[in-house]
PDB file of C-alpha atoms in Angstrom:
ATOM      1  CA  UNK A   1      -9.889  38.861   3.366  1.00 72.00           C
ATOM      2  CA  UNK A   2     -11.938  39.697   0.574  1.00 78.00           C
ATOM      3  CA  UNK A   3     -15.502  37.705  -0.128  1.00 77.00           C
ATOM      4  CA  UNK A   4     -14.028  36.600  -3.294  1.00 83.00           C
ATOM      5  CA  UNK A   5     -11.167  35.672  -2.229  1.00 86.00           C
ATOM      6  CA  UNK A   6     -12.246  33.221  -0.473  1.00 86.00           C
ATOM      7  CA  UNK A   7     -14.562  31.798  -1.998  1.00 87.00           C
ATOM      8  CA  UNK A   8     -11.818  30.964  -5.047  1.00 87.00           C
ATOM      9  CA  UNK A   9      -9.721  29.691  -2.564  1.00 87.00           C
ATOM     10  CA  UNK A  10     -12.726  27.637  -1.223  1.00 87.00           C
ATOM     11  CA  UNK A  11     -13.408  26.239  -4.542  1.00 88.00           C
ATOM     12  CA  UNK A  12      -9.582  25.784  -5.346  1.00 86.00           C
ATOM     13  CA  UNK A  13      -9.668  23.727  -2.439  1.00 88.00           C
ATOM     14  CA  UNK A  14     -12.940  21.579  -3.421  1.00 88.00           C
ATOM     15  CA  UNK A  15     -11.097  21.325  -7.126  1.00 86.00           C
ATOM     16  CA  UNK A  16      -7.901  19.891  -4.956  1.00 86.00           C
ATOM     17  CA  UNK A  17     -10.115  17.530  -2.822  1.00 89.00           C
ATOM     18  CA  UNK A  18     -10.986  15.763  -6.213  1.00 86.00           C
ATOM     19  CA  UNK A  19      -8.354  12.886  -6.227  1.00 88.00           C
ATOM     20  CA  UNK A  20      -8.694  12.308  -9.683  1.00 84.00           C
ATOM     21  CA  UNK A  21      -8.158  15.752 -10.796  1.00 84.00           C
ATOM     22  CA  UNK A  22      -5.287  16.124  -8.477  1.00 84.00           C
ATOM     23  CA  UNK A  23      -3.643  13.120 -10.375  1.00 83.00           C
ATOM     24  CA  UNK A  24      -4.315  14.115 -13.651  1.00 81.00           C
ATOM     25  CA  UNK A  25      -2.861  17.383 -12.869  1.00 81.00           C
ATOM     26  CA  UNK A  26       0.289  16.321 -11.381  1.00 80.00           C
ATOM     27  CA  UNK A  27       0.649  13.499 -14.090  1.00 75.00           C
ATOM     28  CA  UNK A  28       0.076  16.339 -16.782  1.00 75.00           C
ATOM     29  CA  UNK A  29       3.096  18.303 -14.922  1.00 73.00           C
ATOM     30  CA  UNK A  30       5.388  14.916 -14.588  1.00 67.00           C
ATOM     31  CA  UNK A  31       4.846  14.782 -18.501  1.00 58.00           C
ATOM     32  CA  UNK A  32       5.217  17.695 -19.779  1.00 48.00           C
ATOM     33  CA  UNK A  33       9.023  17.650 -17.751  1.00 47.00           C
ATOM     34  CA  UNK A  34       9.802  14.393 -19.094  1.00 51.00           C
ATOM     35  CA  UNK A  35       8.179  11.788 -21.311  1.00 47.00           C
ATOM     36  CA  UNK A  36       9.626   8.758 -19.164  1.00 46.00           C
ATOM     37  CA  UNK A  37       8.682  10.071 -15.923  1.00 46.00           C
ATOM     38  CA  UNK A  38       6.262   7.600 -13.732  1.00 42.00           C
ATOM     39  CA  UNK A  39       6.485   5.252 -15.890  1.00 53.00           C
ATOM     40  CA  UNK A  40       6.823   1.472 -15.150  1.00 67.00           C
ATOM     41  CA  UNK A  41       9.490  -0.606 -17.070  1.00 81.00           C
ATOM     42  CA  UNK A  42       7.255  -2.645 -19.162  1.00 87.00           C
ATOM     43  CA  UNK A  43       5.785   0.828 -20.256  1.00 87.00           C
ATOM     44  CA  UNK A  44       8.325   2.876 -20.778  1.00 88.00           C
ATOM     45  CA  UNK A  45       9.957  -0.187 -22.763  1.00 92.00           C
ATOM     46  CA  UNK A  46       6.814   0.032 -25.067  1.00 93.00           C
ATOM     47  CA  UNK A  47       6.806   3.980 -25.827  1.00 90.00           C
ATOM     48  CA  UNK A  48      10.395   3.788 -26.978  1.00 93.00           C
ATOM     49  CA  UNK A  49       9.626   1.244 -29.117  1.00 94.00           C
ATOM     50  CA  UNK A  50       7.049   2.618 -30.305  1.00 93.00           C
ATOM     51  CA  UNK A  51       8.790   5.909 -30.557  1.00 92.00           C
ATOM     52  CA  UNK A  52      12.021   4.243 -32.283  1.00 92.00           C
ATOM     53  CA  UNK A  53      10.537   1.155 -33.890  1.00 90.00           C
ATOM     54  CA  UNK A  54      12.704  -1.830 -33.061  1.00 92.00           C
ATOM     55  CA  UNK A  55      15.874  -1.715 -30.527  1.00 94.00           C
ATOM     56  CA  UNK A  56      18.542  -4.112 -29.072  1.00 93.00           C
ATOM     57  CA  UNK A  57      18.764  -4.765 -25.153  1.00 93.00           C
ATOM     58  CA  UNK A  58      21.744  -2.707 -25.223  1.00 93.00           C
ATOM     59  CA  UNK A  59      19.652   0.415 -27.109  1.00 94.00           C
ATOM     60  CA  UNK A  60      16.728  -0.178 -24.434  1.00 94.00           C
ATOM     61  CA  UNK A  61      19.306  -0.090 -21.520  1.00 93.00           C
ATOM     62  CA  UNK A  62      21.310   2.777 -23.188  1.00 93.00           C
ATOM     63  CA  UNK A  63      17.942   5.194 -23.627  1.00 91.00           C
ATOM     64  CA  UNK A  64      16.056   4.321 -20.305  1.00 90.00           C
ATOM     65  CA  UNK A  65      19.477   4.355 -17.857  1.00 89.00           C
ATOM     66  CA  UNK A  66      18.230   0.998 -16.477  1.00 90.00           C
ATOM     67  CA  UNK A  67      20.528  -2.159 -15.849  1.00 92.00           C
ATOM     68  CA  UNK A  68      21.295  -4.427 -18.801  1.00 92.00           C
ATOM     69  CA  UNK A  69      19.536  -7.521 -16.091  1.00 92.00           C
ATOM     70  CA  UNK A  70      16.212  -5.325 -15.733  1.00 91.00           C
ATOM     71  CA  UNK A  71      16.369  -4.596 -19.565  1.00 92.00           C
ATOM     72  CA  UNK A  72      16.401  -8.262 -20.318  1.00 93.00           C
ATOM     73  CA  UNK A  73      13.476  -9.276 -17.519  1.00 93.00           C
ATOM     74  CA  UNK A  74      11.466  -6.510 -18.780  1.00 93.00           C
ATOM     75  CA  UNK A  75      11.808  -7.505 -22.606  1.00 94.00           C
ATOM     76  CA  UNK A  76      10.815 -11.457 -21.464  1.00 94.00           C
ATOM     77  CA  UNK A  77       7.917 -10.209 -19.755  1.00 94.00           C
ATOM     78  CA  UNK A  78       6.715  -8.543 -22.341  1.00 94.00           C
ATOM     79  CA  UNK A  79       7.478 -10.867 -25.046  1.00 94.00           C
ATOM     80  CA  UNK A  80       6.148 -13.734 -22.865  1.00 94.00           C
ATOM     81  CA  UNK A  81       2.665 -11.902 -23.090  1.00 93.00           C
ATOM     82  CA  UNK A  82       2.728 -11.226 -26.384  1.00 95.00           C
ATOM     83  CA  UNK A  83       3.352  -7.669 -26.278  1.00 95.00           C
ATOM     84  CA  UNK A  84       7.056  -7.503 -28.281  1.00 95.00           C
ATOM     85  CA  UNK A  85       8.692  -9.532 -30.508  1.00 96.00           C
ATOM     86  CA  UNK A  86      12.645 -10.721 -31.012  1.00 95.00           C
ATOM     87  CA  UNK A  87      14.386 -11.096 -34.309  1.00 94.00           C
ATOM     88  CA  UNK A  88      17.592 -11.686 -35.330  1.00 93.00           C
ATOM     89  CA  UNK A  89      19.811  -9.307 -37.640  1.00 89.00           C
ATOM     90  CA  UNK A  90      19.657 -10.605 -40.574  1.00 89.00           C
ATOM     91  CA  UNK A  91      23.244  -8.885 -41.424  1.00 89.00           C
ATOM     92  CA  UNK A  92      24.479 -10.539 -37.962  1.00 89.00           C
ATOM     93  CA  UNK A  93      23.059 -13.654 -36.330  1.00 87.00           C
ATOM     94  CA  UNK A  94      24.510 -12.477 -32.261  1.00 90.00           C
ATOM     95  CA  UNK A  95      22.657  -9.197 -32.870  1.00 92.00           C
ATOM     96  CA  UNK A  96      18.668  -9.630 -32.004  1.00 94.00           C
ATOM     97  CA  UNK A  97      16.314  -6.481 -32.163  1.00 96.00           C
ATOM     98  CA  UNK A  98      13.375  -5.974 -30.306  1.00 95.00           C
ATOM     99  CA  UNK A  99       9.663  -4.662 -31.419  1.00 96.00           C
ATOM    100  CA  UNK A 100       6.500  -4.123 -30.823  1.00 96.00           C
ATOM    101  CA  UNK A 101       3.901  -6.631 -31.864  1.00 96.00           C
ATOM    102  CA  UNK A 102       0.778  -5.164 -33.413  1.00 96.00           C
ATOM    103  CA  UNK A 103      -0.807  -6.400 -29.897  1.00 95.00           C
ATOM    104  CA  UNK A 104       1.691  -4.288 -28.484  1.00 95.00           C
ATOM    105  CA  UNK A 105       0.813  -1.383 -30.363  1.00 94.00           C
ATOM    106  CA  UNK A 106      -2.284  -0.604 -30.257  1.00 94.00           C
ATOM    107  CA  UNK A 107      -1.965  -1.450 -26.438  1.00 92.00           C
ATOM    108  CA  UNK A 108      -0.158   1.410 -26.128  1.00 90.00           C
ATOM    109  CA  UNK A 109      -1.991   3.593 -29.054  1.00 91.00           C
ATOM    110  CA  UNK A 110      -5.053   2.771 -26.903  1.00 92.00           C
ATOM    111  CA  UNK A 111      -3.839   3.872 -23.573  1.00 86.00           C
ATOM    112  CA  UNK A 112      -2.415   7.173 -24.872  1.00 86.00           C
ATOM    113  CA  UNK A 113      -6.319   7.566 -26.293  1.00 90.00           C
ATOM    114  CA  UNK A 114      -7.988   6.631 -22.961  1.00 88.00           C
ATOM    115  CA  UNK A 115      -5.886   8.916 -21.429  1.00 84.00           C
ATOM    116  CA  UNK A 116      -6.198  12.053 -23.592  1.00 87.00           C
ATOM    117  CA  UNK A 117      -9.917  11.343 -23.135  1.00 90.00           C
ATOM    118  CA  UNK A 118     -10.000  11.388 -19.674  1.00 87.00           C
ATOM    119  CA  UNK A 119      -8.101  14.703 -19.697  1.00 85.00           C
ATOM    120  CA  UNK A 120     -10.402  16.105 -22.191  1.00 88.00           C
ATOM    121  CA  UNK A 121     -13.383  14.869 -20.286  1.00 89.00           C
ATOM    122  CA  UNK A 122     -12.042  17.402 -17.213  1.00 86.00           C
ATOM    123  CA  UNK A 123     -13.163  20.199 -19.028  1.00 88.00           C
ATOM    124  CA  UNK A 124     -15.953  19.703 -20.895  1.00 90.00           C
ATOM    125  CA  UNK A 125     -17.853  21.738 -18.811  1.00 91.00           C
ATOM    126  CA  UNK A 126     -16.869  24.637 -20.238  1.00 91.00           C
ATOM    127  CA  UNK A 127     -16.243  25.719 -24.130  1.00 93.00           C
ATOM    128  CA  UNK A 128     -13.437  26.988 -25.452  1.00 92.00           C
ATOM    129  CA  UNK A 129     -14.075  30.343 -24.841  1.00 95.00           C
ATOM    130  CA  UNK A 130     -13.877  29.809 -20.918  1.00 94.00           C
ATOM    131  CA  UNK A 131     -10.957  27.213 -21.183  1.00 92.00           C
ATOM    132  CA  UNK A 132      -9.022  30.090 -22.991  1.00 94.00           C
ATOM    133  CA  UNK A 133      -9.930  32.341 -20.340  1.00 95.00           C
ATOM    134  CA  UNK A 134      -9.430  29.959 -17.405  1.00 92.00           C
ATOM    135  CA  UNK A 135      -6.077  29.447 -18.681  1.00 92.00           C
ATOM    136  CA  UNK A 136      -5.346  32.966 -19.299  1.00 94.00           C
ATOM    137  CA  UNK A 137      -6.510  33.386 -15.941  1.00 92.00           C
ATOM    138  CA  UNK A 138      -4.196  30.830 -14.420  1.00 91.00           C
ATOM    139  CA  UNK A 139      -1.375  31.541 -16.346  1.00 92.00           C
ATOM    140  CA  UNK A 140      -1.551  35.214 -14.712  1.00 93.00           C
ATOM    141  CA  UNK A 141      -2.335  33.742 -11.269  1.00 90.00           C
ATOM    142  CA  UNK A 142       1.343  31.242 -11.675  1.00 88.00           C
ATOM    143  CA  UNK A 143       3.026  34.174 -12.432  1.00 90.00           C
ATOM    144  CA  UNK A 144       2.136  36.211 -10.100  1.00 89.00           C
ATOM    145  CA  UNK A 145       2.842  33.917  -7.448  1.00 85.00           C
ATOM    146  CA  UNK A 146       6.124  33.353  -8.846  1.00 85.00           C
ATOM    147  CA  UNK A 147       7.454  36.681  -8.608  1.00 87.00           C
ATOM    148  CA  UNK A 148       6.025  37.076  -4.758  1.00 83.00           C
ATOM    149  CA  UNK A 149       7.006  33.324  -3.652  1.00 80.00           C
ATOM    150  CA  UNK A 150      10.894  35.076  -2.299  1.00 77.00           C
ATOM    151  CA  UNK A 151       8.860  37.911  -0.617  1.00 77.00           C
ATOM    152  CA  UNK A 152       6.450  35.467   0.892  1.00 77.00           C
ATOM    153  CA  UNK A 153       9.106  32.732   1.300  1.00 76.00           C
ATOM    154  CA  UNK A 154      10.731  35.401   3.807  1.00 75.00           C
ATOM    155  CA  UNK A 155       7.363  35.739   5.992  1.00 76.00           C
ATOM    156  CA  UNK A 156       6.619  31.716   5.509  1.00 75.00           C
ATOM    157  CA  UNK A 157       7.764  32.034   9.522  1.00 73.00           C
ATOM    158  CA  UNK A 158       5.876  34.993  10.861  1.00 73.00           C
ATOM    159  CA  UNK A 159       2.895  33.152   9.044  1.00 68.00           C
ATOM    160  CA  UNK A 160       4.165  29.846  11.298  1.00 67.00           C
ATOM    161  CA  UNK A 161       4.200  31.581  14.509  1.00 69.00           C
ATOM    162  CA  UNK A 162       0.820  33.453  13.783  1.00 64.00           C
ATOM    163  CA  UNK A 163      -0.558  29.858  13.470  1.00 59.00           C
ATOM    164  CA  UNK A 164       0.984  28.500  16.477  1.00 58.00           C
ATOM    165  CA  UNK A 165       0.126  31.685  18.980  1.00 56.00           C
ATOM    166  CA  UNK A 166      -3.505  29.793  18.855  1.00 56.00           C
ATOM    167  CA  UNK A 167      -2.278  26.929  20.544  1.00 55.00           C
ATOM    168  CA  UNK A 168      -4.784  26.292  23.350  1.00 52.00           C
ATOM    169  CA  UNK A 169      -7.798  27.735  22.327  1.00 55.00           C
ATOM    170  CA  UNK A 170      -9.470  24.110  23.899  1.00 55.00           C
ATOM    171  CA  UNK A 171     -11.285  23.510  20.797  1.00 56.00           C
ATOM    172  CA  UNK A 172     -12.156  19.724  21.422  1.00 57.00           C
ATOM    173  CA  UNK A 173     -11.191  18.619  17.614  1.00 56.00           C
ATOM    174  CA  UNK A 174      -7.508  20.322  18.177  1.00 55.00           C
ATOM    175  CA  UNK A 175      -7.139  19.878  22.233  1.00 56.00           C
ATOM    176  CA  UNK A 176      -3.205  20.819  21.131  1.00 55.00           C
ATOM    177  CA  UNK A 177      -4.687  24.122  19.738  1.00 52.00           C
ATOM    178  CA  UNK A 178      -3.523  24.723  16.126  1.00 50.00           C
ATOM    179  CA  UNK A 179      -0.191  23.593  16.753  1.00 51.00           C
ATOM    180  CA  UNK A 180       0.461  21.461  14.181  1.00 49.00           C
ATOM    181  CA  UNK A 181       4.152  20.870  14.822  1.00 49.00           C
ATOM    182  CA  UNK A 182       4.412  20.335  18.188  1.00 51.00           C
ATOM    183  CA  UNK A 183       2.621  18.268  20.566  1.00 48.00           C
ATOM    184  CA  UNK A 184       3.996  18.744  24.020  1.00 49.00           C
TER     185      UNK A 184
END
């Protein structure tokens, strides 16, 4: 293996040892597939109504695929701490829509901020010049991998068995070897 080599993969690995970074990364990913994903109910209630304004249960269930009971016990929580607000149709008195209060909203307008800081705060390190280049770099690095994944995907098991032909060495921390699969 080359020296370089390693030592990305070394610092890869102290980048991946950073919980933080590791969540913000996989949040980031979860995100940028879909909007609603890891979201809690009383959440993702608020960024569609903040998204669409004001909604009926029915609309809420309808857009968030959630029962029409959960819709209901999601709204009362919220409304119960201030966060939404009913009101009846004024052109029909059975129909009642639901909104954010301003309390509501800038809840949510501040979380969106405090996150886009934190994400912004991972790289301030470096200027734009090296985050351009960092993700130039990266972007090459995915694609690679991509294209080789099948070949190495094929050799996944002669990797496997490489690993588990060490199996008692006696090192004291692995008295199994490096048999990580089977402990007989």
């Amino acid at each position: 293996m080359k020296k370089n080599t390693q030592e990305l993969l070394n610092l890869f690995g102290h980048l991946f040892q950073q919980k933080v970074f590791v969540a913000a990364a996989i949040r980031s990913t979860q995100e940028e597939n879909n909007p609603q994903f890891n979201q809690r109910g009383q959440q993702r209630v608020m960024r569609l109504l903040l998204e669409k304004d004001q909604l009926t249960n029915s609309q809420i269930v309808e857009e968030l695929d959630i029962r029409p009971s959960s819709a209901s016990v999601l709204v009362s929580r919220l409304e119960e701490s201030g966060m939404v607000k009913k009101a009846e149709s004024p052109d029909d008195k059975r129909v009642t829509f639901i909104s954010l209060t301003d309390e509501g909203r800038e809840s949510i307008i501040k979380s969106r901020q405090l996150k886009n800081d934190f994400f912004d705060s991972l790289f301030e390190s470096l200027s734009d010049n090296d985050q351009q280049q960092l993700s130039d770099s990266l972007k090459k690095l995915v694609s690679d991998l991509k294209s080789k994944e099948p070949k190495w995907e094929e050799r996944r098991n002669d990797f496997l068995n490489t690993r588990r032909s060490f199996k008692g060495m006696g090192h004291p921390r692995f008295p199994h070897g490096f048999d990580f699969y089977n402990h007989d």
